[in-house]
PDB file of C-alpha atoms in Angstrom:
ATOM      1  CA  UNK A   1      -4.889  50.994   6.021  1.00 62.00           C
ATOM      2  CA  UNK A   2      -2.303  51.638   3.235  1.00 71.00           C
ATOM      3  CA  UNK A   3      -1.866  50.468   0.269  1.00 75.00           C
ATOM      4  CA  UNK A   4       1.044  48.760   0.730  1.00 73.00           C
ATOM      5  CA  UNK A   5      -0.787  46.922   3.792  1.00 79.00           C
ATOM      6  CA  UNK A   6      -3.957  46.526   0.885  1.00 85.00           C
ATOM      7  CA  UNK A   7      -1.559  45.219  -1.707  1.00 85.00           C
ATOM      8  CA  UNK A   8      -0.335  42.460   1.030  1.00 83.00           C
ATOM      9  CA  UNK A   9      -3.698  41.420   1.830  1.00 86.00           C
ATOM     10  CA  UNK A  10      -4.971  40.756  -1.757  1.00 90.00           C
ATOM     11  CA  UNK A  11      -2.150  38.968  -2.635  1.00 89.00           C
ATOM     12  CA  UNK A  12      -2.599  36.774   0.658  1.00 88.00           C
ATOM     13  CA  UNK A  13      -5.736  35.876  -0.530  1.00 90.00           C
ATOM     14  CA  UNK A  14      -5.007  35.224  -4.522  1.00 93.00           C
ATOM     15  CA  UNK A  15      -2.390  32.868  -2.910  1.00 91.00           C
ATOM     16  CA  UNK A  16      -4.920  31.017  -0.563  1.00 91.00           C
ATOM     17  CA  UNK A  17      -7.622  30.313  -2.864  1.00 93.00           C
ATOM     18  CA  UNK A  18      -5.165  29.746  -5.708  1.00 94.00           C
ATOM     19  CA  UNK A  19      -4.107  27.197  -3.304  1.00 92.00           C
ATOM     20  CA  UNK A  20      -7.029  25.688  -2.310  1.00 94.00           C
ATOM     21  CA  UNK A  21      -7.614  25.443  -6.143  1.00 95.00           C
ATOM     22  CA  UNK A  22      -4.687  23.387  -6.985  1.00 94.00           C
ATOM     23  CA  UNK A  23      -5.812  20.732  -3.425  1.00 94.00           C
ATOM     24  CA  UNK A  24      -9.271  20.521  -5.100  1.00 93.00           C
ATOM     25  CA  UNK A  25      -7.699  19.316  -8.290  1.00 95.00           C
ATOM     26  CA  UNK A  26      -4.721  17.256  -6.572  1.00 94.00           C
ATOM     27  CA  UNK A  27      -7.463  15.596  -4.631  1.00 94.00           C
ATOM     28  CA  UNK A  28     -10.591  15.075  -7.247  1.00 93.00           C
ATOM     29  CA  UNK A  29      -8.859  14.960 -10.532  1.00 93.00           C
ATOM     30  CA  UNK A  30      -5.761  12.380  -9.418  1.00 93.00           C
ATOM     31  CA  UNK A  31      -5.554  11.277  -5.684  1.00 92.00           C
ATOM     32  CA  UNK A  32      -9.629  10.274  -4.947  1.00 92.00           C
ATOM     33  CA  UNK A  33     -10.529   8.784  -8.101  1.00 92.00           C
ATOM     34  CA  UNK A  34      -7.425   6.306  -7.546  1.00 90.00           C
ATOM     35  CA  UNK A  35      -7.619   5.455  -4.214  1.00 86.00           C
ATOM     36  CA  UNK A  36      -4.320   6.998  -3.361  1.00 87.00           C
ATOM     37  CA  UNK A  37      -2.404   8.531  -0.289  1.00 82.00           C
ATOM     38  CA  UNK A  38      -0.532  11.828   0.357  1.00 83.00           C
ATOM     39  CA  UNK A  39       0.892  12.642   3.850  1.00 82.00           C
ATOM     40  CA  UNK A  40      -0.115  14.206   7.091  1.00 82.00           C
ATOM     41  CA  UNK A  41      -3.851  15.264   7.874  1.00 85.00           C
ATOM     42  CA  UNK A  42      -4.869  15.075   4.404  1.00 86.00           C
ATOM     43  CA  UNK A  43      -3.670  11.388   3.877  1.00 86.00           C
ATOM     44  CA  UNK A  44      -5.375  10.830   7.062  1.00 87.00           C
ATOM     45  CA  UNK A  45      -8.515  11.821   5.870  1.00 89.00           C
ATOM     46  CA  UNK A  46      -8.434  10.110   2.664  1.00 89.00           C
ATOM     47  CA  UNK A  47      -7.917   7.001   4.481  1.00 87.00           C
ATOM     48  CA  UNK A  48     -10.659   7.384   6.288  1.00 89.00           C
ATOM     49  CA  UNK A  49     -12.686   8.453   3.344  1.00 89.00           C
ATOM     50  CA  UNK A  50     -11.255   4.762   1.853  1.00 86.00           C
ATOM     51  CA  UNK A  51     -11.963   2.452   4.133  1.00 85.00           C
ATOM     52  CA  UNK A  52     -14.978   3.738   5.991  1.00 87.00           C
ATOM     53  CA  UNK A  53     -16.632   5.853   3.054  1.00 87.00           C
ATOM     54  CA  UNK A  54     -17.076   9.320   4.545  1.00 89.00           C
ATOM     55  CA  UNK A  55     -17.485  12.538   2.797  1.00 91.00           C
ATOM     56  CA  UNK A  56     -13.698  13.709   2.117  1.00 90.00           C
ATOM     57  CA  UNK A  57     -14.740  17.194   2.226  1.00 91.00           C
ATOM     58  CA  UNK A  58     -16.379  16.983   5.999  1.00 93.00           C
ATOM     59  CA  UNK A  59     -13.127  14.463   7.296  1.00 92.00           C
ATOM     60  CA  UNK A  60      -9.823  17.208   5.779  1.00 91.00           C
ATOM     61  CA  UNK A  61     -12.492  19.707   8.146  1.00 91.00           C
ATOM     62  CA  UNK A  62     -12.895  17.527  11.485  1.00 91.00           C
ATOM     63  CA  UNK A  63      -9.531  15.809  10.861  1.00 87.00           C
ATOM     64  CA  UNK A  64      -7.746  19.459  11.044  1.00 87.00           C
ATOM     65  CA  UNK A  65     -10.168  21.282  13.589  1.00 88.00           C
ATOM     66  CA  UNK A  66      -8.393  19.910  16.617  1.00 85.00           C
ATOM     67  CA  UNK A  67      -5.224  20.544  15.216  1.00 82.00           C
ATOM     68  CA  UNK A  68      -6.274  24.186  14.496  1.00 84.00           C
ATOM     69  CA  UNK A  69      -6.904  24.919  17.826  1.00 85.00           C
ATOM     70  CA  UNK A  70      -4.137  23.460  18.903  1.00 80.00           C
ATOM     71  CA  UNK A  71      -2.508  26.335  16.744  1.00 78.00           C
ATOM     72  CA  UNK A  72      -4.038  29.174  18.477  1.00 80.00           C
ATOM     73  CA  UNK A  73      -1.945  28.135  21.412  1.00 79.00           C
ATOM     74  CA  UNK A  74       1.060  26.987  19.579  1.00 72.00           C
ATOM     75  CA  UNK A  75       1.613  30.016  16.901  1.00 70.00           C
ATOM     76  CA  UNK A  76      -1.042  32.651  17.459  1.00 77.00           C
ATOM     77  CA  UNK A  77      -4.745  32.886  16.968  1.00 85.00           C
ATOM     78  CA  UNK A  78      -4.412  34.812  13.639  1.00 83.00           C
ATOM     79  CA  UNK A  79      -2.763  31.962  12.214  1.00 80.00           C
ATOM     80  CA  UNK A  80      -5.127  29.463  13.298  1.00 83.00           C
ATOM     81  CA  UNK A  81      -8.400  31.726  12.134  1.00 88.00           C
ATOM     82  CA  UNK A  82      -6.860  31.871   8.678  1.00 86.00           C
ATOM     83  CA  UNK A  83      -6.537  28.358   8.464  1.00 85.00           C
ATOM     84  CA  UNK A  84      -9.539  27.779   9.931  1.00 89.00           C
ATOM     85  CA  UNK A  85     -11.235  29.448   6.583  1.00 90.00           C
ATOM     86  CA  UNK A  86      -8.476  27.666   4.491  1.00 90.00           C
ATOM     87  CA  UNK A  87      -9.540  24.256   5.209  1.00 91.00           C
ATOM     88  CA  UNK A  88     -13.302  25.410   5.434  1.00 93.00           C
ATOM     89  CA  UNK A  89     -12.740  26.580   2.010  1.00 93.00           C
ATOM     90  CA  UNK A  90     -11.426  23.501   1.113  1.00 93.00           C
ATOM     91  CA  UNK A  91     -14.207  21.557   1.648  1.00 92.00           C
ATOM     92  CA  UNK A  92     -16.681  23.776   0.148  1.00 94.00           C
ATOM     93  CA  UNK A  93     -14.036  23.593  -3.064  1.00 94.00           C
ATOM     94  CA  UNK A  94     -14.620  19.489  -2.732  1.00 93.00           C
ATOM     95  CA  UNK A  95     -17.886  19.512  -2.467  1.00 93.00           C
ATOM     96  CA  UNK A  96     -19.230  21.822  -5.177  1.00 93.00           C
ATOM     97  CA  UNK A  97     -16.183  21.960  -7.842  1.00 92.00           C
ATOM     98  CA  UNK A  98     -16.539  19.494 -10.389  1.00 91.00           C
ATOM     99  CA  UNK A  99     -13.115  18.451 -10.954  1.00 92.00           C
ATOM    100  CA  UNK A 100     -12.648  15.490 -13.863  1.00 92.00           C
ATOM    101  CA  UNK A 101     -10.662  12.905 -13.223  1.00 92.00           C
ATOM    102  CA  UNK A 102      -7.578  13.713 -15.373  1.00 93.00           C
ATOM    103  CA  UNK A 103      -5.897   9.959 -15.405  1.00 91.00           C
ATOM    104  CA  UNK A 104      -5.579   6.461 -14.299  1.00 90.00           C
ATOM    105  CA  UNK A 105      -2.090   6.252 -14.912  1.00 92.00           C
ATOM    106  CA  UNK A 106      -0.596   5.165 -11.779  1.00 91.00           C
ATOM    107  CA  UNK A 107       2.791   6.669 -12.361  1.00 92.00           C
ATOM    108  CA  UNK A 108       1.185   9.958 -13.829  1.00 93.00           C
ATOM    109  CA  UNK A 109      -1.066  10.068 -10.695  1.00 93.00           C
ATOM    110  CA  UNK A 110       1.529   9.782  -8.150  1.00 92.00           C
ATOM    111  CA  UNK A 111       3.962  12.711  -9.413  1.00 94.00           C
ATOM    112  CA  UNK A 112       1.106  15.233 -10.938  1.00 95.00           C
ATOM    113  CA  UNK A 113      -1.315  14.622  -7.890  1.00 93.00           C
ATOM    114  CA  UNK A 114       2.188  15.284  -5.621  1.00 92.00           C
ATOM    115  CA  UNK A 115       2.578  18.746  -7.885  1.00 94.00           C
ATOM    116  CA  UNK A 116      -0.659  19.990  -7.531  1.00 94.00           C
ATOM    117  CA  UNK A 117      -0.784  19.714  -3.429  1.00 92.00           C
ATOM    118  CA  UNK A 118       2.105  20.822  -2.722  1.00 90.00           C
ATOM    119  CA  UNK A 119       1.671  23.859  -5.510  1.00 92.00           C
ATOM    120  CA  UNK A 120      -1.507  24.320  -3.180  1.00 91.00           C
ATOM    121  CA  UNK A 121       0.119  23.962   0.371  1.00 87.00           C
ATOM    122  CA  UNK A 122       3.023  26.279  -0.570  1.00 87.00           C
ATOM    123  CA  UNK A 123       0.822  28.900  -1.973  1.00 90.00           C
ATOM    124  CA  UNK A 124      -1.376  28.352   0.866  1.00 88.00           C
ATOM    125  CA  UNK A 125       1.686  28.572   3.458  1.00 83.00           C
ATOM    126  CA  UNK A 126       2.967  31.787   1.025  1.00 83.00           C
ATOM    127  CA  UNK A 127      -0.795  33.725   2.021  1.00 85.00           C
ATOM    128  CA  UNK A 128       0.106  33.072   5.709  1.00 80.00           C
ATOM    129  CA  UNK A 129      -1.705  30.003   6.742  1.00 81.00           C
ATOM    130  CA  UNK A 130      -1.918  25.789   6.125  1.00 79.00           C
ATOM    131  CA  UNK A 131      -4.245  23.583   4.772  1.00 80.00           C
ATOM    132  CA  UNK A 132      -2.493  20.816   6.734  1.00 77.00           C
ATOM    133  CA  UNK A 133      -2.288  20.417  10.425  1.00 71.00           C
ATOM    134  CA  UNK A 134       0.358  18.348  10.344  1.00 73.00           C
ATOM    135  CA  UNK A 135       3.033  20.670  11.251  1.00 64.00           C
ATOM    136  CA  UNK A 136       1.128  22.305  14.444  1.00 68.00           C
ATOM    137  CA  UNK A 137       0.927  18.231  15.842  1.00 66.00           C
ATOM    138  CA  UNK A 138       4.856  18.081  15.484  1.00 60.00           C
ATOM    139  CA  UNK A 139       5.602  21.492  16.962  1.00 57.00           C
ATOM    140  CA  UNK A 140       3.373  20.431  20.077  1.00 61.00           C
ATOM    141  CA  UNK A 141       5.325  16.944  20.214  1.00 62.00           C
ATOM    142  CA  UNK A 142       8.624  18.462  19.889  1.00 57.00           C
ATOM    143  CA  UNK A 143       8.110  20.631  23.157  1.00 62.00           C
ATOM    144  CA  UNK A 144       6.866  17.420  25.278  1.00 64.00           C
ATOM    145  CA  UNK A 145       9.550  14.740  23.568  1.00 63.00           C
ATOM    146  CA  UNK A 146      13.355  14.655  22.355  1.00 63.00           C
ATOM    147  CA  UNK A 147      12.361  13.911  18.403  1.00 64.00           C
ATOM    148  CA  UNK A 148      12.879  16.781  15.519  1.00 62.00           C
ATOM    149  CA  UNK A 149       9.728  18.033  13.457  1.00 59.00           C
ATOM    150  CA  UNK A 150      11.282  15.944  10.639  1.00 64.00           C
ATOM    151  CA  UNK A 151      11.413  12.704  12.767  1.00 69.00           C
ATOM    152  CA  UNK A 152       7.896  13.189  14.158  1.00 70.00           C
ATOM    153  CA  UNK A 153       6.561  14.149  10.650  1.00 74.00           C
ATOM    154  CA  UNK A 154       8.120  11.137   9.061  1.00 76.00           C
ATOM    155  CA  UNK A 155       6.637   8.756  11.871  1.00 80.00           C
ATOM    156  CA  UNK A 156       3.038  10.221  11.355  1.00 79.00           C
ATOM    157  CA  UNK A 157       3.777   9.272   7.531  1.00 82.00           C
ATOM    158  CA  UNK A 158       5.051   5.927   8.180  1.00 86.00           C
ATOM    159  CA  UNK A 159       2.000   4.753  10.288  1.00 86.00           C
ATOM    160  CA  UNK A 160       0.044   6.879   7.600  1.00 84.00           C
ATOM    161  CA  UNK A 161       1.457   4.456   4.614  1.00 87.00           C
ATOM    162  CA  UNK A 162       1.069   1.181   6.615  1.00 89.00           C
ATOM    163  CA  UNK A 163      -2.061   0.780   7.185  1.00 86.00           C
ATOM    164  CA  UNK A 164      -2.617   2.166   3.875  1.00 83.00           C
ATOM    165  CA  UNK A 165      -0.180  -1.109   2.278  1.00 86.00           C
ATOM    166  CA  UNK A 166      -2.107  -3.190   5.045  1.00 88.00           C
ATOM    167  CA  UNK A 167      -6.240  -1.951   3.790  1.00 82.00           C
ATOM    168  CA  UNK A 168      -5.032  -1.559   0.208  1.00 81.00           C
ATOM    169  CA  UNK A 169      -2.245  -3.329  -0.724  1.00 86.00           C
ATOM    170  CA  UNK A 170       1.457  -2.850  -0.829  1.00 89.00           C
ATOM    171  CA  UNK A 171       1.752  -1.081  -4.439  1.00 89.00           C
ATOM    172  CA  UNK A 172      -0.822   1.823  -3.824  1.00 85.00           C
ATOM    173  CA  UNK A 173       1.027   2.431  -0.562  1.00 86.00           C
ATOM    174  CA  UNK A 174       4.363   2.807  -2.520  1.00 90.00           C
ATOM    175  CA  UNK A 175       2.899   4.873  -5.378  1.00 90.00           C
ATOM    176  CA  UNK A 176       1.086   7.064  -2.332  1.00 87.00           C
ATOM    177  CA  UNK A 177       4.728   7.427  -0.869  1.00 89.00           C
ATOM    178  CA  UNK A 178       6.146   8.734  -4.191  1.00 91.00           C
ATOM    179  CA  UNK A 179       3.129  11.362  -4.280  1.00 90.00           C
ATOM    180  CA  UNK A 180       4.179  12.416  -0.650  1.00 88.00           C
ATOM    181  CA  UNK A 181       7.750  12.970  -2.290  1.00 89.00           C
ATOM    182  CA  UNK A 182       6.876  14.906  -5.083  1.00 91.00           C
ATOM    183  CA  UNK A 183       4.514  16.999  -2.793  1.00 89.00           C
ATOM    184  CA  UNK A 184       7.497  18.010  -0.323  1.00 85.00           C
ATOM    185  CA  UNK A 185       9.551  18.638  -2.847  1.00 86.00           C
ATOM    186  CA  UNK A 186       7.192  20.944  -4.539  1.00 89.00           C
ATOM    187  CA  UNK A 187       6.247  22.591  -1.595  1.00 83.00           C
ATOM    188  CA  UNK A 188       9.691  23.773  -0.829  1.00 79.00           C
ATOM    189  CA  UNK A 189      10.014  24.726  -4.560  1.00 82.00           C
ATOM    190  CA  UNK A 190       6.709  27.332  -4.039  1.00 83.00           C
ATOM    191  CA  UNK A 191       7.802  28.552  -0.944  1.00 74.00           C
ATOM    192  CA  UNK A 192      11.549  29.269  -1.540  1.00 68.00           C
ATOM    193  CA  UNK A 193      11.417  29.697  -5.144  1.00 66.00           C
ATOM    194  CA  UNK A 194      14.232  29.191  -7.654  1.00 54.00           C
ATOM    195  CA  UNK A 195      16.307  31.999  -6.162  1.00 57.00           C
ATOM    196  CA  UNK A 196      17.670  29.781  -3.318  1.00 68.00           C
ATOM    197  CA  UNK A 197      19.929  32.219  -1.522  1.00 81.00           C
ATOM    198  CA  UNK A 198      23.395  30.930  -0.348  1.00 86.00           C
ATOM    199  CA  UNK A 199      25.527  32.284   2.227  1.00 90.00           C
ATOM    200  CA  UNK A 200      29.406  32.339   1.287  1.00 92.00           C
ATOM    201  CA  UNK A 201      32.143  33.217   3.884  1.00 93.00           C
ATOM    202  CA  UNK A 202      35.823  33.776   2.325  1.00 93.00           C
ATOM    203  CA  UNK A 203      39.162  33.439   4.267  1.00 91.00           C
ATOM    204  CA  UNK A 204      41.924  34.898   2.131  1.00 89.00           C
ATOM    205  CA  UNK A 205      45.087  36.804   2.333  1.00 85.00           C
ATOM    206  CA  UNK A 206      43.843  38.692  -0.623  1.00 89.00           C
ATOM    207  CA  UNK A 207      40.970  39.769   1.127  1.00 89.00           C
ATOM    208  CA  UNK A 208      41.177  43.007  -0.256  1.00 90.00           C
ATOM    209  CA  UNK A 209      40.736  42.510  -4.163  1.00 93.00           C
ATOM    210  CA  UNK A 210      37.970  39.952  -3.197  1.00 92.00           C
ATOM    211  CA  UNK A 211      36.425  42.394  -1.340  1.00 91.00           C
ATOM    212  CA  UNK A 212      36.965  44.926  -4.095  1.00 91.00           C
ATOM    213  CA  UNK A 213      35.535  42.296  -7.222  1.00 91.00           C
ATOM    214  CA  UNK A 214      32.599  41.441  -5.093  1.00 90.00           C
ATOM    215  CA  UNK A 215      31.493  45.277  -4.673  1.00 90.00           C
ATOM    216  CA  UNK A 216      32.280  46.500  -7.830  1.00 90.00           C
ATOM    217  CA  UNK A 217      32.194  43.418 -10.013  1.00 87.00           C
ATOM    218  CA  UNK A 218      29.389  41.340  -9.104  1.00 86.00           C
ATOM    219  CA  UNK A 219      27.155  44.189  -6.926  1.00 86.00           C
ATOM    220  CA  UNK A 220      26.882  42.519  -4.047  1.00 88.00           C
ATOM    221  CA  UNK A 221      26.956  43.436  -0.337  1.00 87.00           C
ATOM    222  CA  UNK A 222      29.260  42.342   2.186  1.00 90.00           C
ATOM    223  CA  UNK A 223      29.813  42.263   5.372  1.00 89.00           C
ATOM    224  CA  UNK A 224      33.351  41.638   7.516  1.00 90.00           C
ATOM    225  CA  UNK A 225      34.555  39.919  10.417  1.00 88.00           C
ATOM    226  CA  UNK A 226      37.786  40.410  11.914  1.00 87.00           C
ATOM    227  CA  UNK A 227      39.809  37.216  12.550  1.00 83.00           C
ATOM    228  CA  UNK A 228      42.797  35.707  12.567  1.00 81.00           C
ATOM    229  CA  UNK A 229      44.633  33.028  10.179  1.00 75.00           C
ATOM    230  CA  UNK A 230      47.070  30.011  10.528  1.00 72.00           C
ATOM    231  CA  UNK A 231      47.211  27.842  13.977  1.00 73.00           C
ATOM    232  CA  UNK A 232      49.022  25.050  11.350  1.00 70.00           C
ATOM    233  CA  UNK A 233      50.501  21.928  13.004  1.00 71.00           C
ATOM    234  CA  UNK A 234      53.649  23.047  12.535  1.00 71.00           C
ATOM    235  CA  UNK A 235      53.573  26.593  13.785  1.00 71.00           C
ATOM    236  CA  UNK A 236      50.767  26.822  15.673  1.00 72.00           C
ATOM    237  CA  UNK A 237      51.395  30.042  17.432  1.00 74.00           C
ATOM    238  CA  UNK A 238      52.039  31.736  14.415  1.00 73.00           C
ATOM    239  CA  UNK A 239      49.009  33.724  13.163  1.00 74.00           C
ATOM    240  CA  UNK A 240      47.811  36.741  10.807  1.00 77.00           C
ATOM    241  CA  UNK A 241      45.092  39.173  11.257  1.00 84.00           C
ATOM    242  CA  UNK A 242      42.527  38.881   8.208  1.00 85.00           C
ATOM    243  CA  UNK A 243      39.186  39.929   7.170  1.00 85.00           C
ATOM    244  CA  UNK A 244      36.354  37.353   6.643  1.00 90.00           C
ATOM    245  CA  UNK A 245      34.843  38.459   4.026  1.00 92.00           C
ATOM    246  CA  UNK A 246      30.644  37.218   4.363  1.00 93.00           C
ATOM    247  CA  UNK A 247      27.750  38.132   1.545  1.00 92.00           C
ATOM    248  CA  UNK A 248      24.542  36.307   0.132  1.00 89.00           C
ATOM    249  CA  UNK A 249      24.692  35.359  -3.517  1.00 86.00           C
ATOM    250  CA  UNK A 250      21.534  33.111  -5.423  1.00 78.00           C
ATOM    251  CA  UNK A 251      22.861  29.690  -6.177  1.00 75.00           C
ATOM    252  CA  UNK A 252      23.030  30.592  -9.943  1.00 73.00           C
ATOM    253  CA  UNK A 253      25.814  33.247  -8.656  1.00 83.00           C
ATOM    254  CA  UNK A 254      28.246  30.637  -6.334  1.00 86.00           C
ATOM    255  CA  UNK A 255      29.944  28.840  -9.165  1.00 87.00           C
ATOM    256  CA  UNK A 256      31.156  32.749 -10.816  1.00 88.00           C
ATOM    257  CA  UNK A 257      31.876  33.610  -7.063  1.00 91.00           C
ATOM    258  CA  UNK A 258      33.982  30.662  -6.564  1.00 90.00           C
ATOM    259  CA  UNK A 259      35.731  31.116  -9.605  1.00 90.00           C
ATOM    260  CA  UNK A 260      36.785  34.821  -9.126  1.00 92.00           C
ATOM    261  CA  UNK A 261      37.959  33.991  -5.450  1.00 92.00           C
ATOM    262  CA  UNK A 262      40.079  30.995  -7.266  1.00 91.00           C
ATOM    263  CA  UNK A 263      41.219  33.182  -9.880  1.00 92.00           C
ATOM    264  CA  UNK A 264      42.754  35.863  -7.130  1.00 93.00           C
ATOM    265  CA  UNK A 265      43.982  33.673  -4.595  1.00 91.00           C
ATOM    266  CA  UNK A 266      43.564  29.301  -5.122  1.00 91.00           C
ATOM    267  CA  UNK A 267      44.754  29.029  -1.330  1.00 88.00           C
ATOM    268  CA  UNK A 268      41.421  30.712  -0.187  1.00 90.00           C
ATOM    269  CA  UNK A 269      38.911  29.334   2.440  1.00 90.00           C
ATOM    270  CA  UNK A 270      35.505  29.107   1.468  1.00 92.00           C
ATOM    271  CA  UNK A 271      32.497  27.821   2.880  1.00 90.00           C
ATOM    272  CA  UNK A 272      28.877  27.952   1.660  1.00 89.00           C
ATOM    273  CA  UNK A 273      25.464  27.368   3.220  1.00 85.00           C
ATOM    274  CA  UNK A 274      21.981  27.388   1.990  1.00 78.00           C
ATOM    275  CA  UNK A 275      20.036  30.202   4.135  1.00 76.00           C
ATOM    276  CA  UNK A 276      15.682  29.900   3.565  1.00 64.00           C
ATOM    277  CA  UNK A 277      15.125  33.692   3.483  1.00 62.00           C
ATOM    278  CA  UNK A 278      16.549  36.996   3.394  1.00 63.00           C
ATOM    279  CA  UNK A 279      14.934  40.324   3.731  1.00 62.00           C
ATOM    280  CA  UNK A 280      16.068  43.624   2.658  1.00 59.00           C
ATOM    281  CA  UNK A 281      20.035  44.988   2.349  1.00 58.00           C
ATOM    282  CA  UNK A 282      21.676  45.286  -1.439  1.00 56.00           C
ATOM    283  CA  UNK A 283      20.604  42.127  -2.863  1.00 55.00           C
ATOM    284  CA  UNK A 284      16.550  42.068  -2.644  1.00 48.00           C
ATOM    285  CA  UNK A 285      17.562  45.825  -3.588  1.00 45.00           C
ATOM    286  CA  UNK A 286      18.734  44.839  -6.785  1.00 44.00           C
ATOM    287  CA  UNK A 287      15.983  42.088  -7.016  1.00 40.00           C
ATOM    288  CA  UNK A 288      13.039  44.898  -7.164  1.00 38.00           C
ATOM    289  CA  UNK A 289      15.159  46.972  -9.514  1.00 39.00           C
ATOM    290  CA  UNK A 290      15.868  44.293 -12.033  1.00 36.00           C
TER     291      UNK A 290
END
């Protein structure tokens, strides 16, 4: 292989057991030692750990194992062997690590127990597999019913944190719901990172110097459609031929964008939209560089 393909792998795998790492702590240093709840498989298996006093390391491995193979199917069976030795991995980490408990503070416990799993789902979902099933249940319900990953996800959860308020009372199911939170939100934060990328198109009649400002100016890529402007009310079969003007900025860079495109023309169109990912072209060009 080359080293590029060498350089991939080993970062894959800091990222995984980095991961796995920050669930060990999550779990033994806030969320166990409390008696609290996060979401999907793993709040699943620390209910069961709760009420019926099994080994969490051996339930997060059986709780997940059907849901793994369900991934072979679903994704591919790369994907589900990697997570297979994730969540193995896991449970080794459980059983052997000896992580303190850090605090009984509930409030600290619910946010910094959120932080540290999702730090370790994102950087396990960043080395190319999950150390929750959760997702793989949702993308097989969403090909046999008419609900969205999000709405299946969030029903999982909701049956999750009732019988959670119903076994151990109504507060620990609320603080387990703000750990959930804080975990999503961190998770996003690990996987997209702070440089969210935005997509901005711009309709103008000065299409030209915007054009011009965002090449030379700002040293960005862009990309043109041909269109056509007007269709008012008033006279709507008069029009005018115009470039949309389309690039990718980081959501640091949209407020100096939209101020240059006021600054040249205040009448112009634009719309923004919050893209995941992008790969290659001018601006993950000037990203390595920099």
């Amino acid at each position: 292989m080359k080293d590029s393909q060498w350089r991939a792998i080993a970062r894959d795998v800091i990222y995984v057991i980095c991961g796995i790492l920050c669930c060990g702590f999550a779990l033994k240093g806030f969320l166990i030692p409390n008696h609290f709840f996060d979401g999907g498989m793993t709040g699943i298996a620390l209910l069961v750990h709760e009420i019926y006093g099994v080994n969490i390391a051996y339930v997060i491995v059986l709780a997940n194992l059907p849901l793994i193979i369900m991934g072979a199917f679903q994704v591919n069976t790369k994907f589900a062997w990697k997570t297979l030795g994730c969540v193995i991995l896991l449970g080794i980490c459980l059983l052997y690590v000896p992580y303190p408990p850090i605090t009984s503070d509930k409030l600290l416990v619910s946010i910094f127990g959120g932080v540290f799993m999702g730090l370790g789902v994102g950087l396990a979902m960043r080395g190319g597999c999950a150390l929750d099933g959760i997702e793989v249940l949702a993308l097989y319900t969403l090909r046999r019913s008419s609900f969205t990953i999000s709405e299946i996800i969030l029903g999982i959860n909701i049956i999750i944190f009732l019988i959670a308020a119903i076994h151990l009372g109504l507060p620990t199911a609320l603080y387990s719901i703000l750990t959930y939170y804080t975990a999503s939100r961190t998770i996003s934060f690990v996987i997209e990172g702070l440089e969210e990328y935005t997509a901005v198109n711009i309709i103008s009649s000065k299409s030209d110097i915007i054009k011009e400002r965002l090449v030379n100016d700002m040293g960005k890529g862009i990309t043109l459609y041909k269109g056509e402007r007007g269709f008012l009310k008033e006279s709507f079969d008069v029009s005018h031929p115009v470039d949309i003007v389309f690039t990718v900025v980081t959501r640091f860079e949209v407020r100096r964008l939209k101020a240059m495109v006021r600054e040249i023309d205040p009448q112009a169109f634009v719309y923004t939209n919050t893209i995941k990912e992008v790969a290659g072209g001018v601006l993950k060009k000037r990203a390595r560089e920099h």
